[in-house]
């Protein structure tokens, strides 16, 4: 037996679900739900009454009444279809959805919001989202006049308010700037770039009139490059072709020696970028004058107007990664080459306190710069084309590393790219193998690496097929247009090639190292490492292990162990993606060591689990950092021993000279009669 109130409640719930399935308008749905709630309340008040057999009919009639009440609204439906028949609506089929691109755009108010009638219509698209901020990676507005900051913060100020603030002689306070931007006196917001730049140019720069006074007072004490600046700036103010120099304040300039604060505070670039940045701003300004055929002489200084032009063209439209990329590359190129890095590394060498000891060693300064640039290409330019693109800059951490080295006084703490200890290890290893001092590593030289740990078969493959950082990009291999006309010889390894080899050999856990060795072992070049190729390399290893007296591991056992560690997608062959799986980050190099590095393979077979656990918990981020630290300590100890031996030799020489002098005195040939000690 079912209670009458239960039947009514059940009928109400069923009708609720039925109506929800076919209602196509939010207005209809709301009206029906209101009627259903009323029916539920009335049914609860009449619990003792018998359920009316016509309750469902009444609810259906109420739904029909609600549908009729909103028929006028639905008559404006965009799809133009008549309402579905009740028979079809009883079937629980969802109403077909009209794609957005078929819907008619509804009129909007002046403020961009849709009208109330358009919101009631379910076929209208939702209101358009607010305009996206120009730079999503910046917390502050990066436009010159702060137009996005004004419009989005709800302030009433406009560009004219900034212009008025700009024209004032006194520097605005933070409170007035907050009021100008519409944020109120209590809002701690930065002013727009124009006002920030004006403050720095007023503090660090001089105007044309001040320059004339300096010329009269100091005479020839000024640098020769500033001799004609006053006359050139007068020409800029006297023409209407240049919109960036309209008042004398626009001609205030900052010398290159004082440009560090602008580089750091405004451009958010490392401090040692100030000289290359200064030169790039002047170059872009000269190109702008030539492109617009403006007959004005170029300036040797950066004025407020020139910086205004630079910010609008090279800074405001881009984020930090794109700014970094556009600053380093040549204006006519779409990629960065190794030569583009040299001016910035040169400034780092002259400014960084951790590299002051290299100031008297020009040769090692050049080698350090080459090492840093090659390591950058090793980590960033994974396709080893010798050209870094904007996409590769975004995917790398190069910008953050440059920022880190700018604030870190200990250069060795920046282990990514810039560590001097890492440079010392790389160069000393190269120097140890290069016996004839021609800066070229031959096959015979490379066989001696790591106490003859590499097989001759992999050494041949390194010379024949291994990726090289700047192959074909040297001056002898390029024509006038920069196109490759001939490949450089592979009979030797240059210092840059050796850096690629050593970084890959000592750290086989990174992506480039995996691709480096996979290319060497993939003899047929089909991007698949099959059993025949691995067996050919391992055969040489077996012979070497037998000659050295080590326990011989059959190829099948070795391959089975490696397959269990790598877990490839296809057991018939290996591809690069198999080594790049997350669980292979620490074991990817074991297979390569088993194929061509006998010393490391023997160490892997005899590894101590306790030491392996300690290695995973130490302070080093990569295998290369760990190796470089250990090898640097070894090289430092050897250097100390050589110095001690040299001092002992000097003392022995001095003792021999004293003994010869004593014999000379004992023979009465000297005027001194002192007895020897």
PDB file of N, CA and C in Angstrom, residues 323-361:
ATOM      1  N   UNK A 323      61.420  40.144 -25.426  1.00  0.00           N
ATOM      2  CA  UNK A 323      62.348  41.277 -25.331  1.00  0.00           C
ATOM      3  C   UNK A 323      63.792  40.797 -25.327  1.00  0.00           C
ATOM      4  N   UNK A 324      64.056  39.778 -24.544  1.00  0.00           N
ATOM      5  CA  UNK A 324      65.414  39.223 -24.480  1.00  0.00           C
ATOM      6  C   UNK A 324      65.846  38.718 -25.852  1.00  0.00           C
ATOM      7  N   UNK A 325      64.950  38.029 -26.518  1.00  0.00           N
ATOM      8  CA  UNK A 325      65.272  37.476 -27.839  1.00  0.00           C
ATOM      9  C   UNK A 325      65.540  38.587 -28.849  1.00  0.00           C
ATOM     10  N   UNK A 326      64.700  39.600 -28.878  1.00  0.00           N
ATOM     11  CA  UNK A 326      64.857  40.674 -29.860  1.00  0.00           C
ATOM     12  C   UNK A 326      66.081  41.533 -29.562  1.00  0.00           C
ATOM     13  N   UNK A 327      66.476  41.613 -28.309  1.00  0.00           N
ATOM     14  CA  UNK A 327      67.664  42.391 -27.965  1.00  0.00           C
ATOM     15  C   UNK A 327      68.932  41.691 -28.420  1.00  0.00           C
ATOM     16  N   UNK A 328      68.985  40.373 -28.268  1.00  0.00           N
ATOM     17  CA  UNK A 328      70.202  39.654 -28.614  1.00  0.00           C
ATOM     18  C   UNK A 328      70.368  39.455 -30.111  1.00  0.00           C
ATOM     19  N   UNK A 329      69.290  39.177 -30.815  1.00  0.00           N
ATOM     20  CA  UNK A 329      69.407  38.894 -32.245  1.00  0.00           C
ATOM     21  C   UNK A 329      69.671  40.173 -33.022  1.00  0.00           C
ATOM     22  N   UNK A 330      70.164  40.011 -34.237  1.00  0.00           N
ATOM     23  CA  UNK A 330      70.324  41.151 -35.121  1.00  0.00           C
ATOM     24  C   UNK A 330      68.957  41.588 -35.640  1.00  0.00           C
ATOM     25  N   UNK A 331      68.750  42.880 -35.874  1.00  0.00           N
ATOM     26  CA  UNK A 331      67.410  43.344 -36.283  1.00  0.00           C
ATOM     27  C   UNK A 331      66.890  42.687 -37.546  1.00  0.00           C
ATOM     28  N   UNK A 332      67.764  42.325 -38.456  1.00  0.00           N
ATOM     29  CA  UNK A 332      67.314  41.738 -39.719  1.00  0.00           C
ATOM     30  C   UNK A 332      67.200  40.221 -39.670  1.00  0.00           C
ATOM     31  N   UNK A 333      67.530  39.601 -38.542  1.00  0.00           N
ATOM     32  CA  UNK A 333      67.485  38.147 -38.412  1.00  0.00           C
ATOM     33  C   UNK A 333      66.314  37.738 -37.525  1.00  0.00           C
ATOM     34  N   UNK A 334      65.951  36.467 -37.616  1.00  0.00           N
ATOM     35  CA  UNK A 334      64.899  35.888 -36.789  1.00  0.00           C
ATOM     36  C   UNK A 334      65.443  34.785 -35.889  1.00  0.00           C
ATOM     37  N   UNK A 335      66.737  34.828 -35.589  1.00  0.00           N
ATOM     38  CA  UNK A 335      67.367  33.845 -34.729  1.00  0.00           C
ATOM     39  C   UNK A 335      68.615  34.456 -34.115  1.00  0.00           C
ATOM     40  N   UNK A 336      69.126  33.797 -33.083  1.00  0.00           N
ATOM     41  CA  UNK A 336      70.324  34.243 -32.382  1.00  0.00           C
ATOM     42  C   UNK A 336      71.475  33.311 -32.738  1.00  0.00           C
ATOM     43  N   UNK A 337      72.603  33.875 -33.088  1.00  0.00           N
ATOM     44  CA  UNK A 337      73.806  33.099 -33.353  1.00  0.00           C
ATOM     45  C   UNK A 337      74.780  33.257 -32.184  1.00  0.00           C
ATOM     46  N   UNK A 338      75.859  32.504 -32.225  1.00  0.00           N
ATOM     47  CA  UNK A 338      76.822  32.571 -31.108  1.00  0.00           C
ATOM     48  C   UNK A 338      77.509  33.925 -31.036  1.00  0.00           C
ATOM     49  N   UNK A 339      77.707  34.590 -32.179  1.00  0.00           N
ATOM     50  CA  UNK A 339      78.352  35.902 -32.164  1.00  0.00           C
ATOM     51  C   UNK A 339      77.499  36.950 -31.469  1.00  0.00           C
ATOM     52  N   UNK A 340      76.193  36.738 -31.425  1.00  0.00           N
ATOM     53  CA  UNK A 340      75.318  37.713 -30.769  1.00  0.00           C
ATOM     54  C   UNK A 340      75.510  37.725 -29.260  1.00  0.00           C
ATOM     55  N   UNK A 341      76.026  36.656 -28.690  1.00  0.00           N
ATOM     56  CA  UNK A 341      76.212  36.588 -27.235  1.00  0.00           C
ATOM     57  C   UNK A 341      77.517  37.252 -26.783  1.00  0.00           C
ATOM     58  N   UNK A 342      78.494  37.390 -27.640  1.00  0.00           N
ATOM     59  CA  UNK A 342      79.822  37.839 -27.210  1.00  0.00           C
ATOM     60  C   UNK A 342      79.817  39.217 -26.550  1.00  0.00           C
ATOM     61  N   UNK A 343      79.096  40.230 -27.068  1.00  0.00           N
ATOM     62  CA  UNK A 343      79.130  41.534 -26.380  1.00  0.00           C
ATOM     63  C   UNK A 343      78.625  41.468 -24.943  1.00  0.00           C
ATOM     64  N   UNK A 344      77.651  40.608 -24.670  1.00  0.00           N
ATOM     65  CA  UNK A 344      77.085  40.528 -23.327  1.00  0.00           C
ATOM     66  C   UNK A 344      78.011  39.751 -22.382  1.00  0.00           C
ATOM     67  N   UNK A 345      78.631  38.693 -22.874  1.00  0.00           N
ATOM     68  CA  UNK A 345      79.584  37.963 -22.037  1.00  0.00           C
ATOM     69  C   UNK A 345      80.825  38.814 -21.782  1.00  0.00           C
ATOM     70  N   UNK A 346      81.207  39.631 -22.747  1.00  0.00           N
ATOM     71  CA  UNK A 346      82.344  40.536 -22.552  1.00  0.00           C
ATOM     72  C   UNK A 346      82.060  41.523 -21.432  1.00  0.00           C
ATOM     73  N   UNK A 347      80.849  42.065 -21.399  1.00  0.00           N
ATOM     74  CA  UNK A 347      80.491  42.978 -20.319  1.00  0.00           C
ATOM     75  C   UNK A 347      80.418  42.254 -18.977  1.00  0.00           C
ATOM     76  N   UNK A 348      79.978  41.013 -18.982  1.00  0.00           N
ATOM     77  CA  UNK A 348      79.967  40.234 -17.746  1.00  0.00           C
ATOM     78  C   UNK A 348      81.377  40.048 -17.210  1.00  0.00           C
ATOM     79  N   UNK A 349      82.323  39.785 -18.080  1.00  0.00           N
ATOM     80  CA  UNK A 349      83.713  39.595 -17.663  1.00  0.00           C
ATOM     81  C   UNK A 349      84.303  40.871 -17.065  1.00  0.00           C
ATOM     82  N   UNK A 350      83.891  42.001 -17.554  1.00  0.00           N
ATOM     83  CA  UNK A 350      84.457  43.258 -17.064  1.00  0.00           C
ATOM     84  C   UNK A 350      83.743  43.778 -15.820  1.00  0.00           C
ATOM     85  N   UNK A 351      82.500  43.339 -15.580  1.00  0.00           N
ATOM     86  CA  UNK A 351      81.723  43.885 -14.470  1.00  0.00           C
ATOM     87  C   UNK A 351      81.580  42.941 -13.286  1.00  0.00           C
ATOM     88  N   UNK A 352      81.603  41.642 -13.502  1.00  0.00           N
ATOM     89  CA  UNK A 352      81.291  40.711 -12.416  1.00  0.00           C
ATOM     90  C   UNK A 352      82.468  40.606 -11.448  1.00  0.00           C
ATOM     91  N   UNK A 353      82.205  40.731 -10.138  1.00  0.00           N
ATOM     92  CA  UNK A 353      83.318  40.649  -9.171  1.00  0.00           C
ATOM     93  C   UNK A 353      83.952  39.265  -9.110  1.00  0.00           C
ATOM     94  N   UNK A 354      83.215  38.222  -9.461  1.00  0.00           N
ATOM     95  CA  UNK A 354      83.790  36.882  -9.415  1.00  0.00           C
ATOM     96  C   UNK A 354      84.717  36.557 -10.557  1.00  0.00           C
ATOM     97  N   UNK A 355      84.850  37.475 -11.532  1.00  0.00           N
ATOM     98  CA  UNK A 355      85.718  37.244 -12.693  1.00  0.00           C
ATOM     99  C   UNK A 355      86.792  38.318 -12.824  1.00  0.00           C
ATOM    100  N   UNK A 356      87.005  39.070 -11.767  1.00  0.00           N
ATOM    101  CA  UNK A 356      88.015  40.127 -11.838  1.00  0.00           C
ATOM    102  C   UNK A 356      89.421  39.565 -12.027  1.00  0.00           C
ATOM    103  N   UNK A 357      89.687  38.361 -11.492  1.00  0.00           N
ATOM    104  CA  UNK A 357      91.039  37.800 -11.600  1.00  0.00           C
ATOM    105  C   UNK A 357      91.399  37.463 -13.033  1.00  0.00           C
ATOM    106  N   UNK A 358      90.433  37.457 -13.949  1.00  0.00           N
ATOM    107  CA  UNK A 358      90.728  37.187 -15.360  1.00  0.00           C
ATOM    108  C   UNK A 358      91.026  38.457 -16.153  1.00  0.00           C
ATOM    109  N   UNK A 359      91.042  39.607 -15.477  1.00  0.00           N
ATOM    110  CA  UNK A 359      91.215  40.865 -16.212  1.00  0.00           C
ATOM    111  C   UNK A 359      92.563  40.945 -16.912  1.00  0.00           C
ATOM    112  N   UNK A 360      93.576  40.270 -16.395  1.00  0.00           N
ATOM    113  CA  UNK A 360      94.913  40.307 -17.005  1.00  0.00           C
ATOM    114  C   UNK A 360      95.194  39.093 -17.875  1.00  0.00           C
ATOM    115  N   UNK A 361      94.173  38.295 -18.153  1.00  0.00           N
ATOM    116  CA  UNK A 361      94.348  37.087 -18.969  1.00  0.00           C
ATOM    117  C   UNK A 361      93.331  37.117 -20.108  1.00  0.00           C
TER     118      UNK A 361
END
